[in-house]
PDB file of C-alpha atoms in Angstrom:
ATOM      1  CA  UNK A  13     192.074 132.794 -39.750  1.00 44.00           C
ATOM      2  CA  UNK A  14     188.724 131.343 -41.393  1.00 53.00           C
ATOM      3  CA  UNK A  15     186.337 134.152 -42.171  1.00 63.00           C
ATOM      4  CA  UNK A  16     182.970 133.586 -40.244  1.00 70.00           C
ATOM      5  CA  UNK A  17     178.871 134.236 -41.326  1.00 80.00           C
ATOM      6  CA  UNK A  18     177.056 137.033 -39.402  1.00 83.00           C
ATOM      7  CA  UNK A  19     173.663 136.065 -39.554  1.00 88.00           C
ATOM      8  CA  UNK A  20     170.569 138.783 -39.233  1.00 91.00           C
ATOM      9  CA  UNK A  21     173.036 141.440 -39.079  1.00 89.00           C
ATOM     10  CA  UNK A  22     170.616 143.583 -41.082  1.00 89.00           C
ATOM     11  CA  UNK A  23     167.915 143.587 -39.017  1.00 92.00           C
ATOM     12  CA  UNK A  24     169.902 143.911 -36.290  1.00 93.00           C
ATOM     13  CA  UNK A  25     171.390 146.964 -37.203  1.00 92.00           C
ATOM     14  CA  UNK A  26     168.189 148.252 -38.309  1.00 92.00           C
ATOM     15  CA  UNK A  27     166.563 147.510 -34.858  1.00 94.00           C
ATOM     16  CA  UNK A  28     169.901 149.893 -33.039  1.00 95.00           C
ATOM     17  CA  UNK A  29     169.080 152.447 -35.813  1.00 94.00           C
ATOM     18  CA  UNK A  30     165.373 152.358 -34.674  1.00 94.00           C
ATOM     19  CA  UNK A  31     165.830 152.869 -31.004  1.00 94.00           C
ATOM     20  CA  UNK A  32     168.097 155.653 -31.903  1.00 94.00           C
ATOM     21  CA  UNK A  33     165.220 157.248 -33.531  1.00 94.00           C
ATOM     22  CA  UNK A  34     167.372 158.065 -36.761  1.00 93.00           C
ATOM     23  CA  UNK A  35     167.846 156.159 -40.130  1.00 91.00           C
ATOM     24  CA  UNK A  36     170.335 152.958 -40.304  1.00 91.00           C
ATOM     25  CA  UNK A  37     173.833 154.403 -41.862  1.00 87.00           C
ATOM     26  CA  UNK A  38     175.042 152.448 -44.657  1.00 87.00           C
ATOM     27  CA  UNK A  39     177.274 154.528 -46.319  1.00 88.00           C
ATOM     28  CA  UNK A  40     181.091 153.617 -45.793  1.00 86.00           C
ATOM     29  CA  UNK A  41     183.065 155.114 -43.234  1.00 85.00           C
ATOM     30  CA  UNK A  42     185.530 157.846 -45.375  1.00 87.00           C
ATOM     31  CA  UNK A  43     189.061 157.503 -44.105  1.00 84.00           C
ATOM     32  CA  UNK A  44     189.886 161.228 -43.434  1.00 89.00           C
ATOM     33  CA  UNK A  45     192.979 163.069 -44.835  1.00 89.00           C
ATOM     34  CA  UNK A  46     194.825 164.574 -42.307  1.00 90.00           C
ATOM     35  CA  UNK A  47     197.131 167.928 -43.008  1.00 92.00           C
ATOM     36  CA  UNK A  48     199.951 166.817 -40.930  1.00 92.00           C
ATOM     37  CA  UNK A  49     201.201 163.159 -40.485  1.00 91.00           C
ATOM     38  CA  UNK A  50     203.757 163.055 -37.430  1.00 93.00           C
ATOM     39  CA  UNK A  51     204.248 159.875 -37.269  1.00 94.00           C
ATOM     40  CA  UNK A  52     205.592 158.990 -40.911  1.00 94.00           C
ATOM     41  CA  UNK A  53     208.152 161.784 -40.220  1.00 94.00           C
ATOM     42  CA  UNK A  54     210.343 159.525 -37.564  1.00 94.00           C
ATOM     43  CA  UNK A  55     213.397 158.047 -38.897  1.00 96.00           C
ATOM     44  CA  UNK A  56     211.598 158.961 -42.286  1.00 93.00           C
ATOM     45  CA  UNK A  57     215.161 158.393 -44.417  1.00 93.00           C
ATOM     46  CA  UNK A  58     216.844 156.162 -42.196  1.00 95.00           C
ATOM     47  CA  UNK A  59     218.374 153.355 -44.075  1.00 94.00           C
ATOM     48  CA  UNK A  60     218.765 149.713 -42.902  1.00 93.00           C
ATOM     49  CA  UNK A  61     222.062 150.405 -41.264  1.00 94.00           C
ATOM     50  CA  UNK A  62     221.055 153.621 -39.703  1.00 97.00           C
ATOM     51  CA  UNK A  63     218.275 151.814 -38.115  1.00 97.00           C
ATOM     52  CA  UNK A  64     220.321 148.972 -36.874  1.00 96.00           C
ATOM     53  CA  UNK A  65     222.216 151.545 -34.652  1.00 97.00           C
ATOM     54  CA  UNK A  66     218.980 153.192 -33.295  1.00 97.00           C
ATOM     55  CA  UNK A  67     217.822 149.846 -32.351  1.00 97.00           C
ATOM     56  CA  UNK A  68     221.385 149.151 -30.721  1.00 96.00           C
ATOM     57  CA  UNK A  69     220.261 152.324 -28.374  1.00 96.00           C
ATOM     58  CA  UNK A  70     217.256 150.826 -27.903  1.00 96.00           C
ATOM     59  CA  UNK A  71     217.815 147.654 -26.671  1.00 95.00           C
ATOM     60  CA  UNK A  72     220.349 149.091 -24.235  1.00 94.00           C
ATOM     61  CA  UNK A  73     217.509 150.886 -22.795  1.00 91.00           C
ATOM     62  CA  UNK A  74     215.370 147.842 -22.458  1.00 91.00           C
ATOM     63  CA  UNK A  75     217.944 145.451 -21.352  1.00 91.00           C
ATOM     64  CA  UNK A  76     218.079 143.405 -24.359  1.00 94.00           C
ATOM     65  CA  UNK A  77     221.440 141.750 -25.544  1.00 95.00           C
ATOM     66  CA  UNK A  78     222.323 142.284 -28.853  1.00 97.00           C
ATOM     67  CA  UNK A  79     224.204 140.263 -31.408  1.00 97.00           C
ATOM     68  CA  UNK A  80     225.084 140.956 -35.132  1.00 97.00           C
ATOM     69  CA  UNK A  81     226.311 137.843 -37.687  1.00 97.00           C
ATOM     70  CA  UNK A  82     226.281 136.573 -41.002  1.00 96.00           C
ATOM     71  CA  UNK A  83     224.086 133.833 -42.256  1.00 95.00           C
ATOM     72  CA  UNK A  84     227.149 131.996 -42.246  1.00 94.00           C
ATOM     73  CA  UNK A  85     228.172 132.101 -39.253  1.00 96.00           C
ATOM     74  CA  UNK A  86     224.175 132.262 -37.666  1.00 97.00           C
ATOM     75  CA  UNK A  87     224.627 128.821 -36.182  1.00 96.00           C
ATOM     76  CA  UNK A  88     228.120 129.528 -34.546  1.00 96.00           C
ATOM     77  CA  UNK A  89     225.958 132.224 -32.799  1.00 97.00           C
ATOM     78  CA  UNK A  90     223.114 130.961 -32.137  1.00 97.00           C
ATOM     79  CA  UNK A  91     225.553 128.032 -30.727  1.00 96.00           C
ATOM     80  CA  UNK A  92     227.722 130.390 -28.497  1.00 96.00           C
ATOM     81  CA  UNK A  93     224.551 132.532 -26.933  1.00 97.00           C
ATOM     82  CA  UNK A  94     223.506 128.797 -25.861  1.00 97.00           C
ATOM     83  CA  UNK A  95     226.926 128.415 -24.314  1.00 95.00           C
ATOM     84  CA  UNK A  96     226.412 131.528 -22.844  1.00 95.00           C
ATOM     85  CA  UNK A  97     223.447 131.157 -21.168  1.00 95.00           C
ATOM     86  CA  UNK A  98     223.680 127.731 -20.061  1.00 95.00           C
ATOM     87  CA  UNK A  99     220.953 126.290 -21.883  1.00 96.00           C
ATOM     88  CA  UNK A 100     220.279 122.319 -22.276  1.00 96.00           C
ATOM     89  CA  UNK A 101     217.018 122.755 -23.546  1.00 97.00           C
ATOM     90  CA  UNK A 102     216.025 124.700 -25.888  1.00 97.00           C
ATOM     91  CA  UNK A 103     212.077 125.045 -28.440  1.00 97.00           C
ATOM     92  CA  UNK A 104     211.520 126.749 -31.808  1.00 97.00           C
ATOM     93  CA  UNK A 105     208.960 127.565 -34.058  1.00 97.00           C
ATOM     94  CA  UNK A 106     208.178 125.128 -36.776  1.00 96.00           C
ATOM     95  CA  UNK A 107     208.986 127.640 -39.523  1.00 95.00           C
ATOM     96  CA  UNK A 108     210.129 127.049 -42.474  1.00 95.00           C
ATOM     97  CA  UNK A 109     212.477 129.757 -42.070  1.00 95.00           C
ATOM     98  CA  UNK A 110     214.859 127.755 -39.961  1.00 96.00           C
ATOM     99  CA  UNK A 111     215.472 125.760 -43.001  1.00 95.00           C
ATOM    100  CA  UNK A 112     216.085 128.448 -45.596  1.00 95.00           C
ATOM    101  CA  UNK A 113     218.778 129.984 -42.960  1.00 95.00           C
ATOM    102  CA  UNK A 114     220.300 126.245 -42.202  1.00 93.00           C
ATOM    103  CA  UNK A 115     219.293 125.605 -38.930  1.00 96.00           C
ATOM    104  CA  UNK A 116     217.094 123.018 -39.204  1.00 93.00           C
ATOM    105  CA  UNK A 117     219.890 119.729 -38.808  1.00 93.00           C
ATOM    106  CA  UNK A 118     221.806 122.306 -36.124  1.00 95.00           C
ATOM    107  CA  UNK A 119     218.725 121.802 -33.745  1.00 95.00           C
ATOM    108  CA  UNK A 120     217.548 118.656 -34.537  1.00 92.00           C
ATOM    109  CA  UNK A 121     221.003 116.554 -34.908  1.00 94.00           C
ATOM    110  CA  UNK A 122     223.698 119.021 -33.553  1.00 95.00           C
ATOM    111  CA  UNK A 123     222.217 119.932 -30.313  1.00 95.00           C
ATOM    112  CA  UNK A 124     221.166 116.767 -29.011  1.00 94.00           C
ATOM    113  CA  UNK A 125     224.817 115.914 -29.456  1.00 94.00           C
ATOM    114  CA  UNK A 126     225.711 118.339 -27.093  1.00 92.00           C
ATOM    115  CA  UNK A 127     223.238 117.324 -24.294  1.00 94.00           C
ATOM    116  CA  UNK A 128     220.811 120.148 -25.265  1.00 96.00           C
ATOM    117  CA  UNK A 129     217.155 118.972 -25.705  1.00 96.00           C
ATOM    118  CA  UNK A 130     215.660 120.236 -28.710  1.00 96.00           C
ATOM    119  CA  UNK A 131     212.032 120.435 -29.051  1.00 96.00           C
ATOM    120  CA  UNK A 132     209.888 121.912 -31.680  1.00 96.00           C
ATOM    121  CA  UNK A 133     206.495 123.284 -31.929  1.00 96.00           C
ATOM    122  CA  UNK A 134     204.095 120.651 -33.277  1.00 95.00           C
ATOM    123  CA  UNK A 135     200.635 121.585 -34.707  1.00 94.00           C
ATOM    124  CA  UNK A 136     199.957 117.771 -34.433  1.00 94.00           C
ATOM    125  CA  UNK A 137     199.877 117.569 -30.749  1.00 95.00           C
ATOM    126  CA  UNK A 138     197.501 119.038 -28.151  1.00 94.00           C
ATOM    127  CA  UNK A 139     198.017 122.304 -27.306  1.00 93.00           C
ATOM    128  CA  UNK A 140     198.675 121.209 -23.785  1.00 95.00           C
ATOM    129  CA  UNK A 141     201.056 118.920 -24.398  1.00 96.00           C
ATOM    130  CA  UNK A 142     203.257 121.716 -26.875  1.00 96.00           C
ATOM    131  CA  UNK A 143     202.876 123.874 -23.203  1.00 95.00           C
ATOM    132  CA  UNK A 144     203.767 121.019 -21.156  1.00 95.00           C
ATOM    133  CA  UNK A 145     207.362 120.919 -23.571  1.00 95.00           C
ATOM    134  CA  UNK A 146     207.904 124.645 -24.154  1.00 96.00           C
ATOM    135  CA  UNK A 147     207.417 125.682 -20.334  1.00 94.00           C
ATOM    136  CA  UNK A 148     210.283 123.155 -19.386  1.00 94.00           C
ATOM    137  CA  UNK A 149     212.648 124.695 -22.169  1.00 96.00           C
ATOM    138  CA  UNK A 150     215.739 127.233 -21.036  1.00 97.00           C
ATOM    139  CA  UNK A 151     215.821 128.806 -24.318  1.00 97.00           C
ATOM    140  CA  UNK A 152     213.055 129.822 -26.621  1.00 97.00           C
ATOM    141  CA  UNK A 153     213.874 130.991 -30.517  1.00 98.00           C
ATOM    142  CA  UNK A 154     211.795 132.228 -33.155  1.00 97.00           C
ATOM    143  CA  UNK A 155     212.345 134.488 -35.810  1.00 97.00           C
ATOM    144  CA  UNK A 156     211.056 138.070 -36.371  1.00 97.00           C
ATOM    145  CA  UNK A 157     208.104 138.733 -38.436  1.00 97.00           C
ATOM    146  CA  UNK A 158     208.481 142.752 -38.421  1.00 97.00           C
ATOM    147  CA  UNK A 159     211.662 144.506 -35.823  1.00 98.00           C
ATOM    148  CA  UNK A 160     210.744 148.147 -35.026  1.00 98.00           C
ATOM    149  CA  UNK A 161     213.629 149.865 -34.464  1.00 97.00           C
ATOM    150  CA  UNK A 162     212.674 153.102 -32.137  1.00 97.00           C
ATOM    151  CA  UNK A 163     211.140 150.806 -29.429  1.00 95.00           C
ATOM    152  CA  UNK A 164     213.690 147.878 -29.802  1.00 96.00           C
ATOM    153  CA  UNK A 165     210.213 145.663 -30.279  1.00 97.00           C
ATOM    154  CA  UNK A 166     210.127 141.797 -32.260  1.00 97.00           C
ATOM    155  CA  UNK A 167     206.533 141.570 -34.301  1.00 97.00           C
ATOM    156  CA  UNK A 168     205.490 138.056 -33.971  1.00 97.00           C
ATOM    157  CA  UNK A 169     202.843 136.468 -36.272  1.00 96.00           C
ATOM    158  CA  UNK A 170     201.054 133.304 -34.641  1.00 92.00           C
ATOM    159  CA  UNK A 171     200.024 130.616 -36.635  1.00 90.00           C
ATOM    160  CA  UNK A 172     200.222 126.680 -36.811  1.00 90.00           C
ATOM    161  CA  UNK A 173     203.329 125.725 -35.963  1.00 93.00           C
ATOM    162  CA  UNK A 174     203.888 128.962 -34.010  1.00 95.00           C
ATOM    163  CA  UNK A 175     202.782 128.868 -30.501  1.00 93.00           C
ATOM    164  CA  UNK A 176     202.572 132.438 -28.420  1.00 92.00           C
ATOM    165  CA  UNK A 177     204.095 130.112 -26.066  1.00 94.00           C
ATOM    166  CA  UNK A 178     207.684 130.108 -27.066  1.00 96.00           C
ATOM    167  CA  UNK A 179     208.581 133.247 -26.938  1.00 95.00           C
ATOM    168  CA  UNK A 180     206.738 133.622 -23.065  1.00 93.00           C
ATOM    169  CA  UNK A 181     207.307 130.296 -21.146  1.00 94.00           C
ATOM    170  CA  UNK A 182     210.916 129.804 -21.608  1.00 95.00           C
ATOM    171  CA  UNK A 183     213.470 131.328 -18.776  1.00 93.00           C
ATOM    172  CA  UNK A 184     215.596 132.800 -21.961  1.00 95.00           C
ATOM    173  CA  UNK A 185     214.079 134.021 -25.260  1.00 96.00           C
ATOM    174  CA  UNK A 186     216.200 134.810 -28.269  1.00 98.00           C
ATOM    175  CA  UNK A 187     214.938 136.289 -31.687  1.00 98.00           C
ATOM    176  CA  UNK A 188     216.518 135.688 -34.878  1.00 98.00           C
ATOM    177  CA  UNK A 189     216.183 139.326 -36.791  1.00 98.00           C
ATOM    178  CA  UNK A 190     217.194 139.236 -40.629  1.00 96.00           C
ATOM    179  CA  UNK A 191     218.176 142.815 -41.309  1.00 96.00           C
ATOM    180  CA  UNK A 192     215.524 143.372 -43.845  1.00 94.00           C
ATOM    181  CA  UNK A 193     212.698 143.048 -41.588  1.00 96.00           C
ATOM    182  CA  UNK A 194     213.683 146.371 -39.378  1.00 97.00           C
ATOM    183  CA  UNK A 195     211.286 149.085 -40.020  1.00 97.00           C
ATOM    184  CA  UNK A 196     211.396 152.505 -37.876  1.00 98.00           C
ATOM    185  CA  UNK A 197     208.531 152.319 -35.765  1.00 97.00           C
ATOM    186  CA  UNK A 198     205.329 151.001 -34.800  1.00 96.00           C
ATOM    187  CA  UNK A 199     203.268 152.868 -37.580  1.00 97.00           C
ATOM    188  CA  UNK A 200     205.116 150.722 -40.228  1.00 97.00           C
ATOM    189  CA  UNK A 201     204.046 147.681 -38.534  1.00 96.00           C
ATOM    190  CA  UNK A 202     200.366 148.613 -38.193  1.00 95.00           C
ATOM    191  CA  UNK A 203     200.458 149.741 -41.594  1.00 95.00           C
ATOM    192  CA  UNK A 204     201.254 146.786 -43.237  1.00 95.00           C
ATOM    193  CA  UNK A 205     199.136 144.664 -40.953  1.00 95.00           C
ATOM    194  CA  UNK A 206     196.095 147.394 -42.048  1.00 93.00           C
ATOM    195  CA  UNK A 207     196.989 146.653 -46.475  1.00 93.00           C
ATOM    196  CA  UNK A 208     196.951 143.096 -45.363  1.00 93.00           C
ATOM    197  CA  UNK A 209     193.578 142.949 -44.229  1.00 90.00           C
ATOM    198  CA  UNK A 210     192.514 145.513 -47.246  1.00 89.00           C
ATOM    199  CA  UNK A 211     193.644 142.947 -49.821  1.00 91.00           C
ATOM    200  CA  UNK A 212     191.812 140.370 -48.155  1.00 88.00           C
ATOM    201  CA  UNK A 213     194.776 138.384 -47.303  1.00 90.00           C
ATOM    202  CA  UNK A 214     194.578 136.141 -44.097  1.00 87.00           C
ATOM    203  CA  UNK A 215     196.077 137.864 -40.935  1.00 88.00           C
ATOM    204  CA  UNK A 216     197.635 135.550 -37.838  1.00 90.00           C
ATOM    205  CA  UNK A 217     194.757 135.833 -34.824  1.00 87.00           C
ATOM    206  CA  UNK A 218     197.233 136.951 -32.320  1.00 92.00           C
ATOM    207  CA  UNK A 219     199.963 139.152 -33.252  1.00 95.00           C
ATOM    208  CA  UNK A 220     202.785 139.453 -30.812  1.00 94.00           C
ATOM    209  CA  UNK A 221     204.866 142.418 -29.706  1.00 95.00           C
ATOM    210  CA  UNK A 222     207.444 142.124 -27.530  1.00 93.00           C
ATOM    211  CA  UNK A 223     209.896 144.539 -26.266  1.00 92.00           C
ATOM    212  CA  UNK A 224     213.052 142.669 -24.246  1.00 88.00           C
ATOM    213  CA  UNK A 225     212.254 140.783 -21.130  1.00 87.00           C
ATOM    214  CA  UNK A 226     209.230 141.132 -19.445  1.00 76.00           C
ATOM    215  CA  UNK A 227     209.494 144.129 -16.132  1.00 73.00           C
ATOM    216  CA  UNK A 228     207.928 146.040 -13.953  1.00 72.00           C
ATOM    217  CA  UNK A 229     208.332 148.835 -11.894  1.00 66.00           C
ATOM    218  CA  UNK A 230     204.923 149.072 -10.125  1.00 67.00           C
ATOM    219  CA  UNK A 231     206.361 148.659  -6.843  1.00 66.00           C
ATOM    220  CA  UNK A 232     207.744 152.103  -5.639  1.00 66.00           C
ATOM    221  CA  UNK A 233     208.925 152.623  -9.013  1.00 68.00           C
ATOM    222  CA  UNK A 234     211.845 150.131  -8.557  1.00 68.00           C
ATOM    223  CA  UNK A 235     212.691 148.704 -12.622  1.00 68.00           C
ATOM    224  CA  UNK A 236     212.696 144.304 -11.866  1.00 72.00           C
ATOM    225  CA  UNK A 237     213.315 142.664 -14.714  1.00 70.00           C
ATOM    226  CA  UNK A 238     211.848 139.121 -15.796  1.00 63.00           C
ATOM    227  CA  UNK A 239     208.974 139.274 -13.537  1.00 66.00           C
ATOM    228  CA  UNK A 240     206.227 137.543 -16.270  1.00 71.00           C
ATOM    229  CA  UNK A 241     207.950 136.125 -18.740  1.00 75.00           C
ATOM    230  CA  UNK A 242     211.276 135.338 -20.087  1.00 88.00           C
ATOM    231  CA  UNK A 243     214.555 136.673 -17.622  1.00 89.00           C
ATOM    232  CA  UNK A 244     216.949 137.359 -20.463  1.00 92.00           C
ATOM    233  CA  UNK A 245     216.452 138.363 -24.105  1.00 94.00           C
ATOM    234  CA  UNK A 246     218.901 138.561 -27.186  1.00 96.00           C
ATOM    235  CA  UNK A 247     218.293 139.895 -30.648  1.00 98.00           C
ATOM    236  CA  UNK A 248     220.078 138.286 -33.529  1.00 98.00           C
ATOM    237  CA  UNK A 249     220.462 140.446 -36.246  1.00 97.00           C
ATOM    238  CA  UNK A 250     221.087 138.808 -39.274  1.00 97.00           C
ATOM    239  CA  UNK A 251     222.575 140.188 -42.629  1.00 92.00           C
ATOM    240  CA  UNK A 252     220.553 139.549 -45.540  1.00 75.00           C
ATOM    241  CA  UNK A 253     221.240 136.642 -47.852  1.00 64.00           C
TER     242      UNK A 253
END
């Protein structure tokens, strides 16, 4: 994201600190230290494969589907789920990612073969018309920025080429999970986001978190599922090349 001017912010401030009858504050805010830190305590020493099980609890909980595979056999996967759900449409990021883990030709040559539209996000076309294509798709795919185990939640950085849209029009949503990116909880997630930002590195404007399909159980406390968003999700879990 391009990094703005603020212009007049000085005297701006200056004219608050003035009608609060007190000095402007310019000294930095001090991060306190806090005695106790709950929240780096959960699943603390968990290792990658110990985490891959809590998430397994997770997504049973959330009514998420939940796949393990190689990166050798990702495509036969990916391929069956399709089966599986019926799918002859289907939109992806445009992420560079797809390449490095051999999917690219898959959706471009291999599913049109098999009657199964393949679109992907374009950063050249009008937002509207990447909508128009990614609202008519069964099956929306991306892959996981940052997968927090305890809450069985997919961390999704936007960015050209990676429309919100995919992973919220579609009827089905499936996210590709490479083993390494599975961190215990939120805090990790938030953290990283935070050291980002401190090293002045650029940070996607909308950053996505998504917890299996979309529910609700305002009404009388009765759990429906797909109400807003995609019906059916499936995590991929990939091992790590």
């Amino acid at each position: 994201m391009n990094k703005g001017t603020v212009e007049n912010k000085d005297s701006f401030l200056g004219m608050i600190a003035d009608k609060l009858n007190r000095p402007r504050i310019t000294d930095p805010v001090a991060r306190p230290v806090w005695k106790n830190s709950p929240q780096w305590e959960v699943l603390r020493d968990a290792n990658q494969e110990e985490l891959v099980e809590v998430l397994k609890k997770q997504c049973l909980a959330i009514h998420t589907q939940l796949v393990e595979t190689s990166v050798s056999d990702l495509k036969e996967t990916i391929r069956q789920e399709l089966m599986n759900l019926n799918a002859s449409s289907l939109v992806t990021w445009k992420d560079e990612r797809f390449f490095e883990y051999g999917l690219s030709e898959f959706f471009t040559k291999e599913c049109p073969e098999q009657d199964i539209d393949s679109f992907t996000w374009d950063p050249t076309l009008s937002r509207e018309e990447n909508v128009k294509m990614t609202e008519k798709a069964d099956v929306g795919i991306t892959f996981s920025d940052i997968t927090l185990a305890e809450s069985g939640t997919v961390v999704l950085f936007s960015g050209s080429g990676k429309g919100r849209s995919v992973s919220l029009l579609p009827t089905n949503y499936i996210a590709l999970i490479p083993k390494s990116s599975l961190v215990p909880r939120m805090t990790q997630a938030a953290s990283f986001i935070h050291h980002e930002i401190e090293r002045g590195n650029d940070v996607a404007s909308c950053v996505n978190f998504i917890s299996g399909p979309s529910n609700s159980a305002d009404i009388e406390l009765n759990l429906v599922v797909g109400v807003h968003g995609p019906v059916r999700a499936t995590y991929i879990i990939i091992d790590d090349k």
